Short mmCIF file of C-alpha atoms and ligand atoms in Angstrom, two decimals:
data_model
loop_
_atom_site.label_atom_id
_atom_site.label_comp_id
_atom_site.label_asym_id
_atom_site.label_seq_id
_atom_site.Cartn_x
_atom_site.Cartn_y
_atom_site.Cartn_z
CA UNK A 226 0.36 -0.18 0.28
CA UNK A 227 1.15 3.58 -0.56
CA UNK A 228 3.01 4.88 2.48
CA UNK A 229 0.84 8.25 2.16
CA UNK A 230 -2.33 6.03 2.43
CA UNK A 231 -1.09 3.31 5.25
CA UNK A 232 -0.13 5.97 7.30
CA UNK A 233 -2.98 8.15 7.09
CA UNK A 234 -5.33 5.47 7.80
CA UNK A 235 -3.00 4.40 10.77
CA UNK A 236 -3.98 7.96 12.62
CA UNK A 237 -7.66 7.63 12.34
CA UNK A 238 -7.33 3.43 13.49
CA UNK A 239 -5.20 5.46 16.01
CA UNK A 240 -7.93 8.06 16.83
CA UNK A 241 -10.94 5.93 16.56
CA UNK A 242 -9.47 3.01 18.98
CA UNK A 243 -9.05 6.32 21.85
CA UNK A 244 -11.99 7.12 20.46
CA UNK A 245 -13.65 3.08 21.22
CA UNK A 246 -12.28 2.76 23.59
CA UNK A 247 -13.14 6.45 25.69
CA UNK A 248 -9.72 6.74 26.97
CA UNK A 249 -10.26 10.41 25.37
CA UNK A 250 -13.88 13.03 25.39
CA UNK A 251 -14.98 13.20 22.14
CA UNK A 252 -18.88 15.08 21.74
CA UNK A 253 -20.84 13.43 19.93
CA UNK A 254 -21.47 15.39 16.38
CA UNK A 255 -17.12 15.44 16.76
CA UNK A 256 -16.86 11.23 16.79
CA UNK A 257 -15.94 8.97 14.17
CA UNK A 258 -18.12 6.49 14.36
CA UNK A 259 -16.01 4.86 11.78
CA UNK A 260 -15.54 1.16 9.75
CA UNK A 261 -13.35 -1.35 11.82
CA UNK A 262 -10.22 -1.90 10.36
CA UNK A 263 -11.82 -5.27 9.51
CA UNK A 264 -14.56 -4.52 7.05
CA UNK A 265 -12.01 -1.33 5.31
CA UNK A 266 -10.16 -4.74 4.20
CA UNK A 267 -13.18 -6.26 2.65
CA UNK A 268 -14.17 -3.58 1.39
CA UNK A 269 -11.02 -2.70 -0.25
CA UNK A 270 -11.06 -6.36 -1.42
CA UNK A 271 -14.33 -6.40 -2.78
CA UNK A 272 -13.82 -2.99 -5.15
CA UNK A 273 -10.36 -5.06 -6.69
CA UNK A 274 -12.64 -8.19 -7.77
CA UNK A 275 -15.83 -6.52 -8.65
CA UNK A 276 -12.49 -3.49 -10.56
CA UNK A 277 -15.53 -1.41 -9.76
CA UNK A 278 -15.41 2.78 -11.38
CA UNK A 279 -17.84 4.11 -10.10
CA UNK A 280 -18.59 4.21 -5.57
CA UNK A 281 -21.42 5.64 -3.53
CA UNK A 282 -20.98 6.66 -0.14
CA UNK A 283 -23.63 7.41 2.26
CA UNK A 284 -22.03 9.24 5.15
CA UNK A 285 -18.48 9.85 4.60
CA UNK A 286 -17.49 11.09 8.52
CA UNK A 287 -14.07 12.19 8.25
CA UNK A 288 -13.37 9.89 5.48
CA UNK A 289 -11.47 6.82 7.39
CA UNK A 290 -13.94 4.35 4.73
CA UNK A 291 -13.66 6.41 2.01
CA UNK A 292 -9.92 6.41 1.83
CA UNK A 293 -10.14 2.40 2.07
CA UNK A 294 -11.85 2.28 -0.92
CA UNK A 295 -10.73 4.69 -2.60
CA UNK A 296 -6.56 2.80 -2.29
CA UNK A 297 -8.68 -0.04 -3.69
CA UNK A 298 -10.03 1.63 -7.36
CA UNK A 299 -6.57 4.86 -7.44
CA UNK A 300 -5.58 5.38 -10.66
CA UNK A 301 -8.27 3.02 -13.07
CA UNK A 302 -10.54 6.36 -13.96
CA UNK A 303 -12.68 6.15 -10.92
CA UNK A 304 -14.75 8.31 -8.90
CA UNK A 305 -16.38 7.83 -5.62
CA UNK A 306 -19.10 10.42 -4.35
CA UNK A 307 -19.39 11.04 -1.11
CA UNK A 308 -21.93 12.33 0.90
CA UNK A 309 -21.88 14.03 4.56
CA UNK A 310 -23.90 16.70 5.76
CA UNK A 311 -21.81 17.92 8.92
CA UNK A 312 -18.93 20.47 7.90
CA UNK A 313 -17.01 19.97 10.55
CA UNK A 314 -16.41 16.95 9.34
CA UNK A 315 -16.11 17.59 5.99
CA UNK A 316 -13.20 19.57 6.59
CA UNK A 317 -10.88 16.78 8.33
CA UNK A 318 -12.60 14.76 5.64
CA UNK A 319 -11.03 16.92 3.10
CA UNK A 320 -7.28 17.60 5.02
CA UNK A 321 -7.05 13.12 5.24
CA UNK A 322 -7.38 13.55 1.33
CA UNK A 323 -4.99 15.76 0.72
CA UNK A 324 -2.82 13.93 3.47
CA UNK A 325 -3.23 10.05 1.66
CA UNK A 326 -3.50 12.15 -2.00
CA UNK A 327 -6.22 10.57 -3.11
CA UNK A 328 -8.60 13.44 -3.59
CA UNK A 329 -8.35 13.73 -7.48
CA UNK A 330 -10.93 10.69 -7.49
CA UNK A 331 -13.93 12.36 -4.51
CA UNK A 332 -16.42 14.58 -5.32
CA UNK A 333 -17.98 15.01 -1.62
CA UNK A 334 -21.76 15.97 -1.74
CA UNK A 335 -22.50 17.96 1.30
CA UNK A 336 -26.23 17.96 2.89
CA UNK A 337 -28.90 15.77 3.87
CA UNK A 338 -28.41 11.82 2.45
CA UNK A 339 -31.84 11.30 1.54
CA UNK A 340 -31.89 15.43 -0.36
CA UNK A 341 -28.94 14.24 -1.93
CA UNK A 342 -29.46 10.60 -3.04
CA UNK A 343 -32.82 12.40 -4.20
CA UNK A 344 -31.05 14.18 -6.29
CA UNK A 345 -27.86 12.39 -7.76
CA UNK A 346 -31.10 9.98 -8.89
CA UNK A 347 -33.05 12.38 -11.06
CA UNK A 348 -29.53 12.60 -12.54
CA UNK A 349 -28.32 9.20 -12.97
CA UNK A 350 -31.14 8.11 -15.51
CA UNK A 351 -29.38 8.19 -18.49
CA UNK A 352 -25.98 8.48 -16.98
CA UNK A 353 -23.34 5.31 -16.04
CA UNK A 354 -24.88 3.17 -12.67
CA UNK A 355 -22.78 3.05 -9.10
CA UNK A 356 -21.43 -0.55 -9.19
CA UNK A 357 -20.18 -0.16 -5.42
CA UNK A 358 -22.32 1.31 -2.11
CA UNK A 359 -21.76 1.43 1.29
CA UNK A 360 -24.46 2.49 2.77
CA UNK A 361 -23.01 3.94 6.82
CA UNK A 362 -25.05 7.08 7.49
CA UNK A 363 -28.13 7.62 9.50
CA UNK A 364 -29.87 4.01 10.45
CA UNK A 365 -33.17 5.65 11.17
CA UNK A 366 -33.78 6.46 7.50
CA UNK A 367 -31.82 2.94 5.79
CA UNK A 368 -34.59 1.38 3.93
CA UNK A 369 -35.20 5.06 2.46
CA UNK A 370 -31.70 5.18 1.18
CA UNK A 371 -31.75 1.33 0.31
CA UNK A 372 -35.08 2.22 -2.44
CA UNK A 373 -33.60 5.63 -3.30
CA UNK A 374 -29.31 3.28 -4.78
CA UNK A 375 -31.22 0.05 -6.21
CA UNK A 376 -32.21 2.12 -9.32
CA UNK A 377 -28.60 4.21 -9.53
CA UNK A 378 -26.90 -0.04 -9.20
CA UNK A 379 -25.44 -1.36 -11.78
CA UNK A 380 -26.74 -5.54 -11.89
CA UNK A 381 -23.93 -6.99 -10.46
CA UNK A 382 -23.68 -3.88 -8.35
CA UNK A 383 -22.37 -4.27 -4.72
CA UNK A 384 -24.13 -2.82 -1.95
CA UNK A 385 -23.25 -3.02 1.59
CA UNK A 386 -24.59 -2.02 4.71
CA UNK A 387 -22.44 -1.65 8.17
CA UNK A 388 -24.02 -1.85 11.93
CA UNK A 389 -26.38 -4.56 10.63
CA UNK A 390 -25.56 -6.25 14.40
CA UNK A 391 -23.78 -4.47 16.05
CA UNK A 392 -24.25 -1.00 18.23
CA UNK A 393 -27.09 -3.64 20.37
CA UNK A 394 -29.50 -1.01 19.92
CA UNK A 395 -29.61 -0.57 15.85
CA UNK A 396 -30.46 -4.50 15.64
CA UNK A 397 -33.72 -4.69 16.12
CA UNK A 398 -34.51 -2.10 13.25
CA UNK A 399 -31.32 -3.79 11.26
CA UNK A 400 -33.14 -6.73 10.79
CA UNK A 401 -36.54 -5.16 9.25
CA UNK A 402 -34.08 -3.80 7.23
CA UNK A 403 -32.70 -6.78 6.10
CA UNK A 404 -36.19 -7.88 5.32
CA UNK A 405 -36.62 -5.41 3.62
CA UNK A 406 -33.91 -6.29 0.84
CA UNK A 407 -35.60 -9.87 0.56
CA UNK A 408 -38.53 -8.28 -0.79
CA UNK A 409 -36.65 -7.86 -3.17
CA UNK A 410 -36.75 -10.00 -6.45
CA UNK A 411 -33.69 -8.63 -8.06
CA UNK A 412 -31.36 -9.25 -5.06
CA UNK A 413 -28.95 -11.37 -3.28
CA UNK A 414 -28.24 -11.11 0.19
CA UNK A 415 -26.13 -11.82 3.26
CA UNK A 416 -25.46 -10.13 6.68
CA UNK A 417 -21.17 -11.46 7.44
CA UNK A 418 -20.30 -10.83 10.60
CA UNK A 419 -17.43 -8.73 10.13
CA UNK A 420 -17.16 -5.83 11.91
CA UNK A 421 -20.33 -4.74 13.02
CA UNK A 422 -21.94 -6.45 11.04
CA UNK A 423 -22.09 -6.05 7.76
CA UNK A 424 -25.12 -6.37 5.08
CA UNK A 425 -23.44 -7.57 1.59
CA UNK A 426 -26.38 -7.01 -0.85
CA UNK A 427 -25.53 -7.32 -5.15
CA UNK A 428 -28.22 -6.64 -7.47
CA UNK A 429 -29.17 -9.93 -9.79
CA UNK A 430 -30.98 -8.67 -13.54
C1 SAM B 529 -21.19 6.34 11.12
S1 SAM B 529 -21.00 7.54 11.08
C2 SAM B 529 -20.15 7.05 8.75
C3 SAM B 529 -18.49 6.57 9.20
C4 SAM B 529 -17.57 6.72 8.37
N1 SAM B 529 -18.61 5.61 6.49
C5 SAM B 529 -16.08 5.60 8.11
O1 SAM B 529 -16.31 4.96 7.80
O2 SAM B 529 -15.24 6.43 8.61
C6 SAM B 529 -21.86 8.56 10.33
C7 SAM B 529 -21.65 9.50 9.06
O3 SAM B 529 -23.27 9.99 8.43
C8 SAM B 529 -23.81 11.45 8.52
N2 SAM B 529 -24.71 11.22 8.99
C9 SAM B 529 -25.83 10.99 9.71
N3 SAM B 529 -27.60 11.36 8.84
C10 SAM B 529 -27.25 12.17 8.06
C11 SAM B 529 -28.02 12.74 7.01
N4 SAM B 529 -28.77 12.56 6.85
N5 SAM B 529 -27.43 12.49 5.83
C12 SAM B 529 -26.31 13.18 5.58
N6 SAM B 529 -24.78 12.79 6.57
C13 SAM B 529 -25.62 12.14 7.56
C14 SAM B 529 -22.65 11.76 10.02
O4 SAM B 529 -22.32 13.00 10.66
C15 SAM B 529 -21.87 10.11 10.65
O5 SAM B 529 -20.86 11.70 9.92
#
């Protein structure tokens, strides 16, 4: 892995560890709430296997997961569109992307996920579809996000959703989400006990 990228990932992992172990106080709105390193590695592998080019992320925070995705697809005429509503986190992510030297393939959409996804949905009618999507924003609206994202996903495209099994407080809601996904005829989906629990959904013909 490129040294600039691994340096930033390691720094963010240390920060995330301090935050999760509560060794430092971080206000709720400033928390990274990042995916685990294991999940980052899994996303990176999926992107490489798929040779993905068009990535969408819902819930960027300070960019830890975005950098894992960027590392897999750099230099292949690829792009990542990522959505975040917290302007302070956007500023932190921009610095992390610059330090990791991945800014050139990342477009940050500032705003609420539903609004940005609805706009992308309108624009996507005649455009290239996403071949990989990570859903990791608020959990309350996750079903709406999925329904907006599925039409923008290519056949064979993968949608990964974080926090299926942990934290405990989301478990019931995420179970309903998994049931909602399985109502669709044109997807195949499984819950993987990796990291905080990852839903792995593939769009079929
Ligand atoms: C779990 S964190 C994302 C962590 C990130 N994927 C990572 O691994 O580094 C969720 C992020 O989604 C953002 N968020 C929550 N609700 C949102 C919404 N409705 N629209 C846009 N962003 C939202 C939060 O500000 C937070 O930064």
